[in-house]
Amino acid sequence: MNFEERVYQHEFQLNDTDDDIVDYIRSHKQDIMKLSIQKIADDLYIAPNAVMRLSKKLEYSGFAELKFSIQNESQPKLTGMTISAQILGQLPANIVKTLDTIDGSILKKTAAMMKRARCCIFAGVGDSTYFCEMLGKNLRCLDCSVQFYQQIHDMFYAVRHGSREDMLIVISARGENDRMLDLAREAKNIGMPVVSITHFYENRLAKEADFNLYFWGEDREVQGYNVTDRSGLMVLVRLLSEEFWQEYVEM
């Protein structure tokens, strides 16, 4: 079943906002793979979750499958499923949802900021420190000036001795760590650009930052132990690195 058939089948379930999103998608089918949930939400002045709800109403697994399906509607279907649905069905849910939420335009702007910055300061605590180190090393391979630390007082020292020519990238799954919020505020007070990388939901850190990048990684515990899946964050870190490398390296 293609996109138009799904819309027709579920037309009585769709509200006015859904109709606006459908019309938007119809007018952007040629560039469907470049669209993001945030782009549609910004252009239509709606909540990002409205795009995800429409995808579910049309019986897609998410916005990523909707995009892939529209792009591949001319391809044959196997066992009653689109090719894209079969491919996405093999991926962990957090990766698929992360692909839904990534805004390519913000990804490009962040990579461009990192290229221009005198120094990129990465900050995170707990599990986030591994991703700070990984992203920092991915930039350092092209002689980008990078700072990342294990200790919070070192992060504050780096920011306090930085300037508006530097930038701060804070990785925080929940976006609610008080020390990371204080760090972001100190950076902004001296005019240093701040980018947040958080789980896709409303959080205080995203409100403090100049640019927000999101992944999907809902909190999960097993017998009180944190086993939250960070595969979505890994995907986002890799895509941001690729965007940064693109100008310098022939892939």
PDB file of C-alpha atoms in Angstrom:
ATOM      1  CA  MET A   1       0.000   0.000   0.000  1.00  0.00           C
ATOM      2  CA  ASN A   2       1.512   3.315  -1.035  1.00  0.00           C
ATOM      3  CA  PHE A   3       1.348   6.663   0.751  1.00  0.00           C
ATOM      4  CA  GLU A   4      -1.766   7.952  -1.017  1.00  0.00           C
ATOM      5  CA  GLU A   5      -3.607   4.684  -0.425  1.00  0.00           C
ATOM      6  CA  ARG A   6      -2.781   4.858   3.273  1.00  0.00           C
ATOM      7  CA  VAL A   7      -4.037   8.451   3.469  1.00  0.00           C
ATOM      8  CA  TYR A   8      -7.281   7.445   1.747  1.00  0.00           C
ATOM      9  CA  GLN A   9      -7.734   4.417   3.997  1.00  0.00           C
ATOM     10  CA  HIS A  10      -7.296   6.459   7.191  1.00  0.00           C
ATOM     11  CA  GLU A  11      -8.789   9.783   6.072  1.00  0.00           C
ATOM     12  CA  PHE A  12     -11.537   9.700   8.723  1.00  0.00           C
ATOM     13  CA  GLN A  13      -8.907   9.408  11.470  1.00  0.00           C
ATOM     14  CA  LEU A  14      -6.945  12.435  10.270  1.00  0.00           C
ATOM     15  CA  ASN A  15      -7.421  15.863  11.834  1.00  0.00           C
ATOM     16  CA  ASP A  16      -6.647  19.284  10.349  1.00  0.00           C
ATOM     17  CA  THR A  17      -3.024  19.155  11.466  1.00  0.00           C
ATOM     18  CA  ASP A  18      -2.630  15.728   9.878  1.00  0.00           C
ATOM     19  CA  ASP A  19      -4.075  17.086   6.629  1.00  0.00           C
ATOM     20  CA  ASP A  20      -1.562  19.949   6.658  1.00  0.00           C
ATOM     21  CA  ILE A  21       1.313  17.491   7.138  1.00  0.00           C
ATOM     22  CA  VAL A  22       0.029  15.267   4.330  1.00  0.00           C
ATOM     23  CA  ASP A  23      -0.187  18.256   1.964  1.00  0.00           C
ATOM     24  CA  TYR A  24       3.327  19.297   2.967  1.00  0.00           C
ATOM     25  CA  ILE A  25       4.697  15.823   2.262  1.00  0.00           C
ATOM     26  CA  ARG A  26       2.918  15.716  -1.091  1.00  0.00           C
ATOM     27  CA  SER A  27       4.537  18.984  -2.134  1.00  0.00           C
ATOM     28  CA  HIS A  28       8.004  17.791  -1.055  1.00  0.00           C
ATOM     29  CA  LYS A  29       8.025  14.223  -2.382  1.00  0.00           C
ATOM     30  CA  GLN A  30      10.997  14.939  -4.642  1.00  0.00           C
ATOM     31  CA  ASP A  31      13.092  15.878  -1.605  1.00  0.00           C
ATOM     32  CA  ILE A  32      11.470  13.490   0.862  1.00  0.00           C
ATOM     33  CA  MET A  33      14.753  12.059   2.171  1.00  0.00           C
ATOM     34  CA  LYS A  34      15.993  15.550   3.092  1.00  0.00           C
ATOM     35  CA  LEU A  35      12.978  16.254   5.287  1.00  0.00           C
ATOM     36  CA  SER A  36      13.124  15.963   9.056  1.00  0.00           C
ATOM     37  CA  ILE A  37      10.451  16.028  11.709  1.00  0.00           C
ATOM     38  CA  GLN A  38      11.818  19.296  13.055  1.00  0.00           C
ATOM     39  CA  LYS A  39      11.859  20.911   9.598  1.00  0.00           C
ATOM     40  CA  ILE A  40       8.194  20.043   8.992  1.00  0.00           C
ATOM     41  CA  ALA A  41       7.246  21.153  12.501  1.00  0.00           C
ATOM     42  CA  ASP A  42       9.025  24.495  12.087  1.00  0.00           C
ATOM     43  CA  ASP A  43       7.523  25.172   8.653  1.00  0.00           C
ATOM     44  CA  LEU A  44       3.974  24.300   9.766  1.00  0.00           C
ATOM     45  CA  TYR A  45       4.246  25.757  13.295  1.00  0.00           C
ATOM     46  CA  ILE A  46       3.223  22.463  14.892  1.00  0.00           C
ATOM     47  CA  ALA A  47       4.633  20.152  17.566  1.00  0.00           C
ATOM     48  CA  PRO A  48       7.210  17.607  16.295  1.00  0.00           C
ATOM     49  CA  ASN A  49       5.216  14.789  17.866  1.00  0.00           C
ATOM     50  CA  ALA A  50       2.363  15.523  15.436  1.00  0.00           C
ATOM     51  CA  VAL A  51       4.512  14.231  12.560  1.00  0.00           C
ATOM     52  CA  MET A  52       5.297  11.039  14.443  1.00  0.00           C
ATOM     53  CA  ARG A  53       1.622  10.527  15.329  1.00  0.00           C
ATOM     54  CA  LEU A  54       0.615  10.871  11.672  1.00  0.00           C
ATOM     55  CA  SER A  55       3.214   8.270  10.679  1.00  0.00           C
ATOM     56  CA  LYS A  56       1.696   5.864  13.196  1.00  0.00           C
ATOM     57  CA  LYS A  57      -1.854   6.612  12.023  1.00  0.00           C
ATOM     58  CA  LEU A  58      -0.800   5.676   8.495  1.00  0.00           C
ATOM     59  CA  GLU A  59       0.624   2.419   9.903  1.00  0.00           C
ATOM     60  CA  TYR A  60       4.289   3.189   9.351  1.00  0.00           C
ATOM     61  CA  SER A  61       6.747   2.243  12.085  1.00  0.00           C
ATOM     62  CA  GLY A  62       7.844   5.890  12.155  1.00  0.00           C
ATOM     63  CA  PHE A  63       8.736   8.866   9.997  1.00  0.00           C
ATOM     64  CA  ALA A  64      11.874   7.150   8.706  1.00  0.00           C
ATOM     65  CA  GLU A  65       9.830   4.321   7.183  1.00  0.00           C
ATOM     66  CA  LEU A  66       7.354   6.832   5.737  1.00  0.00           C
ATOM     67  CA  LYS A  67      10.213   8.600   3.937  1.00  0.00           C
ATOM     68  CA  PHE A  68      11.860   5.421   2.688  1.00  0.00           C
ATOM     69  CA  SER A  69       8.522   4.033   1.548  1.00  0.00           C
ATOM     70  CA  ILE A  70       7.643   7.125  -0.494  1.00  0.00           C
ATOM     71  CA  GLN A  71      11.085   7.052  -2.085  1.00  0.00           C
ATOM     72  CA  ASN A  72      10.759   3.357  -2.934  1.00  0.00           C
ATOM     73  CA  GLU A  73       7.084   3.145  -3.878  1.00  0.00           C
ATOM     74  CA  SER A  74       8.047   2.023  -7.369  1.00  0.00           C
ATOM     75  CA  GLN A  75       9.900  -0.974  -5.896  1.00  0.00           C
ATOM     76  CA  PRO A  76       8.120  -4.346  -5.581  1.00  0.00           C
ATOM     77  CA  LYS A  77       6.777  -5.465  -2.227  1.00  0.00           C
ATOM     78  CA  LEU A  78       7.830  -8.725  -0.646  1.00  0.00           C
ATOM     79  CA  THR A  79       5.610 -10.733   1.690  1.00  0.00           C
ATOM     80  CA  GLY A  80       3.184  -7.822   1.934  1.00  0.00           C
ATOM     81  CA  MET A  81       5.815  -5.381   3.261  1.00  0.00           C
ATOM     82  CA  THR A  82       7.728  -2.592   1.602  1.00  0.00           C
ATOM     83  CA  ILE A  83      11.454  -3.091   1.149  1.00  0.00           C
ATOM     84  CA  SER A  84      12.069  -0.189   3.489  1.00  0.00           C
ATOM     85  CA  ALA A  85       9.850  -1.725   6.170  1.00  0.00           C
ATOM     86  CA  GLN A  86      11.838  -4.957   6.006  1.00  0.00           C
ATOM     87  CA  ILE A  87      15.162  -3.126   6.273  1.00  0.00           C
ATOM     88  CA  LEU A  88      14.032  -0.892   9.110  1.00  0.00           C
ATOM     89  CA  GLY A  89      12.420  -3.873  10.816  1.00  0.00           C
ATOM     90  CA  GLN A  90      15.894  -5.356  11.315  1.00  0.00           C
ATOM     91  CA  LEU A  91      17.176  -2.272  13.139  1.00  0.00           C
ATOM     92  CA  PRO A  92      16.834  -1.569  16.879  1.00  0.00           C
ATOM     93  CA  ALA A  93      13.893   0.741  17.617  1.00  0.00           C
ATOM     94  CA  ASN A  94      16.162   3.428  19.089  1.00  0.00           C
ATOM     95  CA  ILE A  95      18.097   3.702  15.812  1.00  0.00           C
ATOM     96  CA  VAL A  96      14.931   3.978  13.727  1.00  0.00           C
ATOM     97  CA  LYS A  97      13.494   6.620  16.065  1.00  0.00           C
ATOM     98  CA  THR A  98      16.796   8.505  16.045  1.00  0.00           C
ATOM     99  CA  LEU A  99      16.677   8.609  12.236  1.00  0.00           C
ATOM    100  CA  ASP A 100      13.160  10.019  12.613  1.00  0.00           C
ATOM    101  CA  THR A 101      14.306  12.854  14.865  1.00  0.00           C
ATOM    102  CA  ILE A 102      17.631  13.959  13.344  1.00  0.00           C
ATOM    103  CA  ASP A 103      17.376  17.326  11.626  1.00  0.00           C
ATOM    104  CA  GLY A 104      19.866  17.375   8.746  1.00  0.00           C
ATOM    105  CA  SER A 105      19.981  21.178   8.631  1.00  0.00           C
ATOM    106  CA  ILE A 106      20.959  21.410  12.316  1.00  0.00           C
ATOM    107  CA  LEU A 107      23.518  18.657  11.760  1.00  0.00           C
ATOM    108  CA  LYS A 108      25.118  20.719   8.973  1.00  0.00           C
ATOM    109  CA  LYS A 109      25.042  23.943  11.011  1.00  0.00           C
ATOM    110  CA  THR A 110      26.675  22.214  13.979  1.00  0.00           C
ATOM    111  CA  ALA A 111      29.419  20.713  11.796  1.00  0.00           C
ATOM    112  CA  ALA A 112      30.036  24.132  10.222  1.00  0.00           C
ATOM    113  CA  MET A 113      30.295  25.720  13.676  1.00  0.00           C
ATOM    114  CA  MET A 114      32.818  23.087  14.754  1.00  0.00           C
ATOM    115  CA  LYS A 115      34.931  23.817  11.668  1.00  0.00           C
ATOM    116  CA  ARG A 116      34.941  27.547  12.410  1.00  0.00           C
ATOM    117  CA  ALA A 117      35.557  27.274  16.162  1.00  0.00           C
ATOM    118  CA  ARG A 118      38.983  27.972  17.572  1.00  0.00           C
ATOM    119  CA  CYS A 119      38.416  25.075  19.986  1.00  0.00           C
ATOM    120  CA  CYS A 120      35.577  22.584  20.545  1.00  0.00           C
ATOM    121  CA  ILE A 121      34.967  21.799  24.216  1.00  0.00           C
ATOM    122  CA  PHE A 122      33.023  18.569  24.856  1.00  0.00           C
ATOM    123  CA  ALA A 123      31.272  18.045  28.185  1.00  0.00           C
ATOM    124  CA  GLY A 124      29.350  15.144  29.667  1.00  0.00           C
ATOM    125  CA  VAL A 125      29.177  13.032  32.803  1.00  0.00           C
ATOM    126  CA  GLY A 126      28.679   9.311  33.375  1.00  0.00           C
ATOM    127  CA  ASP A 127      28.160   7.295  30.190  1.00  0.00           C
ATOM    128  CA  SER A 128      28.165  10.498  28.128  1.00  0.00           C
ATOM    129  CA  THR A 129      31.918  10.924  28.658  1.00  0.00           C
ATOM    130  CA  TYR A 130      32.624   8.016  26.288  1.00  0.00           C
ATOM    131  CA  PHE A 131      30.755   9.761  23.489  1.00  0.00           C
ATOM    132  CA  CYS A 132      32.475  13.084  24.229  1.00  0.00           C
ATOM    133  CA  GLU A 133      35.830  11.329  23.834  1.00  0.00           C
ATOM    134  CA  MET A 134      34.719   9.536  20.670  1.00  0.00           C
ATOM    135  CA  LEU A 135      33.420  12.697  19.012  1.00  0.00           C
ATOM    136  CA  GLY A 136      36.486  14.635  20.117  1.00  0.00           C
ATOM    137  CA  LYS A 137      38.837  12.062  18.576  1.00  0.00           C
ATOM    138  CA  ASN A 138      36.822  12.088  15.346  1.00  0.00           C
ATOM    139  CA  LEU A 139      37.455  15.834  15.068  1.00  0.00           C
ATOM    140  CA  ARG A 140      41.043  15.692  16.264  1.00  0.00           C
ATOM    141  CA  CYS A 141      42.021  13.412  13.365  1.00  0.00           C
ATOM    142  CA  LEU A 142      41.752  16.511  11.139  1.00  0.00           C
ATOM    143  CA  ASP A 143      43.788  18.674  13.509  1.00  0.00           C
ATOM    144  CA  CYS A 144      40.718  20.318  15.010  1.00  0.00           C
ATOM    145  CA  SER A 145      41.506  21.766  18.443  1.00  0.00           C
ATOM    146  CA  VAL A 146      39.499  19.714  20.941  1.00  0.00           C
ATOM    147  CA  GLN A 147      39.145  19.514  24.719  1.00  0.00           C
ATOM    148  CA  PHE A 148      37.298  16.833  26.689  1.00  0.00           C
ATOM    149  CA  TYR A 149      37.746  15.827  30.314  1.00  0.00           C
ATOM    150  CA  GLN A 150      36.629  13.229  32.846  1.00  0.00           C
ATOM    151  CA  GLN A 151      36.380  15.681  35.752  1.00  0.00           C
ATOM    152  CA  ILE A 152      33.690  18.350  35.971  1.00  0.00           C
ATOM    153  CA  HIS A 153      36.041  20.985  37.398  1.00  0.00           C
ATOM    154  CA  ASP A 154      38.248  20.634  34.305  1.00  0.00           C
ATOM    155  CA  MET A 155      35.241  21.265  32.074  1.00  0.00           C
ATOM    156  CA  PHE A 156      34.434  24.459  33.969  1.00  0.00           C
ATOM    157  CA  TYR A 157      38.075  25.544  33.781  1.00  0.00           C
ATOM    158  CA  ALA A 158      38.088  25.070  29.990  1.00  0.00           C
ATOM    159  CA  VAL A 159      34.922  27.134  29.553  1.00  0.00           C
ATOM    160  CA  ARG A 160      36.001  29.907  31.924  1.00  0.00           C
ATOM    161  CA  HIS A 161      39.275  30.282  30.032  1.00  0.00           C
ATOM    162  CA  GLY A 162      37.597  30.080  26.628  1.00  0.00           C
ATOM    163  CA  SER A 163      36.044  32.798  24.487  1.00  0.00           C
ATOM    164  CA  ARG A 164      33.244  33.454  22.015  1.00  0.00           C
ATOM    165  CA  GLU A 165      35.533  32.009  19.327  1.00  0.00           C
ATOM    166  CA  ASP A 166      35.262  28.575  20.967  1.00  0.00           C
ATOM    167  CA  MET A 167      32.161  26.385  21.268  1.00  0.00           C
ATOM    168  CA  LEU A 168      30.734  24.038  23.894  1.00  0.00           C
ATOM    169  CA  ILE A 169      29.051  20.727  22.991  1.00  0.00           C
ATOM    170  CA  VAL A 170      27.211  19.138  25.923  1.00  0.00           C
ATOM    171  CA  ILE A 171      26.079  15.503  25.729  1.00  0.00           C
ATOM    172  CA  SER A 172      23.447  14.664  28.333  1.00  0.00           C
ATOM    173  CA  ALA A 173      20.851  11.931  27.793  1.00  0.00           C
ATOM    174  CA  ARG A 174      18.189  13.517  29.984  1.00  0.00           C
ATOM    175  CA  GLY A 175      19.339  17.112  29.627  1.00  0.00           C
ATOM    176  CA  GLU A 176      18.579  17.724  33.294  1.00  0.00           C
ATOM    177  CA  ASN A 177      21.998  17.521  34.975  1.00  0.00           C
ATOM    178  CA  ASP A 178      22.372  20.681  37.077  1.00  0.00           C
ATOM    179  CA  ARG A 179      26.153  20.915  36.622  1.00  0.00           C
ATOM    180  CA  MET A 180      25.830  20.639  32.833  1.00  0.00           C
ATOM    181  CA  LEU A 181      23.176  23.366  32.932  1.00  0.00           C
ATOM    182  CA  ASP A 182      25.508  25.624  34.949  1.00  0.00           C
ATOM    183  CA  LEU A 183      28.296  24.925  32.459  1.00  0.00           C
ATOM    184  CA  ALA A 184      26.083  25.846  29.502  1.00  0.00           C
ATOM    185  CA  ARG A 185      25.053  29.095  31.220  1.00  0.00           C
ATOM    186  CA  GLU A 186      28.655  30.059  31.923  1.00  0.00           C
ATOM    187  CA  ALA A 187      29.522  29.494  28.266  1.00  0.00           C
ATOM    188  CA  LYS A 188      26.612  31.626  27.093  1.00  0.00           C
ATOM    189  CA  ASN A 189      27.553  34.400  29.516  1.00  0.00           C
ATOM    190  CA  ILE A 190      30.863  34.867  27.680  1.00  0.00           C
ATOM    191  CA  GLY A 191      29.240  34.540  24.249  1.00  0.00           C
ATOM    192  CA  MET A 192      30.424  30.986  23.560  1.00  0.00           C
ATOM    193  CA  PRO A 193      27.987  29.045  21.309  1.00  0.00           C
ATOM    194  CA  VAL A 194      26.413  26.015  22.987  1.00  0.00           C
ATOM    195  CA  VAL A 195      25.120  22.844  21.317  1.00  0.00           C
ATOM    196  CA  SER A 196      23.118  20.263  23.273  1.00  0.00           C
ATOM    197  CA  ILE A 197      22.883  16.556  22.405  1.00  0.00           C
ATOM    198  CA  THR A 198      20.012  14.979  24.317  1.00  0.00           C
ATOM    199  CA  HIS A 199      17.197  12.454  24.136  1.00  0.00           C
ATOM    200  CA  PHE A 200      14.271  13.717  22.032  1.00  0.00           C
ATOM    201  CA  TYR A 201      12.018  15.350  24.571  1.00  0.00           C
ATOM    202  CA  GLU A 202      11.639  18.712  26.244  1.00  0.00           C
ATOM    203  CA  ASN A 203      14.497  19.340  28.679  1.00  0.00           C
ATOM    204  CA  ARG A 204      16.211  22.240  30.403  1.00  0.00           C
ATOM    205  CA  LEU A 205      19.552  21.861  28.653  1.00  0.00           C
ATOM    206  CA  ALA A 206      17.975  22.114  25.194  1.00  0.00           C
ATOM    207  CA  LYS A 207      16.342  25.386  26.264  1.00  0.00           C
ATOM    208  CA  GLU A 208      19.724  26.821  27.311  1.00  0.00           C
ATOM    209  CA  ALA A 209      21.576  25.779  24.127  1.00  0.00           C
ATOM    210  CA  ASP A 210      21.803  27.685  20.854  1.00  0.00           C
ATOM    211  CA  PHE A 211      21.370  24.511  18.783  1.00  0.00           C
ATOM    212  CA  ASN A 212      19.847  21.161  19.710  1.00  0.00           C
ATOM    213  CA  LEU A 213      20.637  17.725  18.317  1.00  0.00           C
ATOM    214  CA  TYR A 214      18.453  14.824  19.405  1.00  0.00           C
ATOM    215  CA  PHE A 215      18.733  11.055  19.567  1.00  0.00           C
ATOM    216  CA  TRP A 216      16.236   8.494  20.875  1.00  0.00           C
ATOM    217  CA  GLY A 217      17.240   6.755  24.099  1.00  0.00           C
ATOM    218  CA  GLU A 218      14.513   6.362  26.683  1.00  0.00           C
ATOM    219  CA  ASP A 219      15.632   5.599  30.244  1.00  0.00           C
ATOM    220  CA  ARG A 220      15.553   1.925  31.145  1.00  0.00           C
ATOM    221  CA  GLU A 221      16.549   0.033  34.267  1.00  0.00           C
ATOM    222  CA  VAL A 222      16.838  -3.668  35.063  1.00  0.00           C
ATOM    223  CA  GLN A 223      16.790  -4.430  38.802  1.00  0.00           C
ATOM    224  CA  GLY A 224      17.728  -0.831  39.488  1.00  0.00           C
ATOM    225  CA  TYR A 225      20.681  -0.839  37.081  1.00  0.00           C
ATOM    226  CA  ASN A 226      20.803   1.671  34.214  1.00  0.00           C
ATOM    227  CA  VAL A 227      20.727  -0.265  30.916  1.00  0.00           C
ATOM    228  CA  THR A 228      19.482   2.556  28.684  1.00  0.00           C
ATOM    229  CA  ASP A 229      20.231   1.850  25.019  1.00  0.00           C
ATOM    230  CA  ARG A 230      22.747   4.371  23.632  1.00  0.00           C
ATOM    231  CA  SER A 231      22.751   3.031  20.052  1.00  0.00           C
ATOM    232  CA  GLY A 232      20.779   6.085  18.891  1.00  0.00           C
ATOM    233  CA  LEU A 233      23.440   8.368  20.374  1.00  0.00           C
ATOM    234  CA  MET A 234      26.132   6.344  18.620  1.00  0.00           C
ATOM    235  CA  VAL A 235      24.347   6.878  15.281  1.00  0.00           C
ATOM    236  CA  LEU A 236      24.064  10.618  15.887  1.00  0.00           C
ATOM    237  CA  VAL A 237      27.752  10.929  16.849  1.00  0.00           C
ATOM    238  CA  ARG A 238      28.753   9.076  13.689  1.00  0.00           C
ATOM    239  CA  LEU A 239      26.528  11.183  11.412  1.00  0.00           C
ATOM    240  CA  LEU A 240      27.841  14.407  12.948  1.00  0.00           C
ATOM    241  CA  SER A 241      31.411  13.180  12.461  1.00  0.00           C
ATOM    242  CA  GLU A 242      30.690  12.274   8.828  1.00  0.00           C
ATOM    243  CA  GLU A 243      29.237  15.727   8.243  1.00  0.00           C
ATOM    244  CA  PHE A 244      32.360  17.294   9.744  1.00  0.00           C
ATOM    245  CA  TRP A 245      34.699  15.132   7.644  1.00  0.00           C
ATOM    246  CA  GLN A 246      32.819  15.631   4.390  1.00  0.00           C
ATOM    247  CA  GLU A 247      34.499  18.914   3.490  1.00  0.00           C
ATOM    248  CA  TYR A 248      37.999  17.513   4.056  1.00  0.00           C
ATOM    249  CA  VAL A 249      37.937  13.862   3.104  1.00  0.00           C
ATOM    250  CA  GLU A 250      36.736  12.187  -0.086  1.00  0.00           C
ATOM    251  CA  MET A 251      34.446   9.436   1.135  1.00  0.00           C
TER     252      MET A 251
END
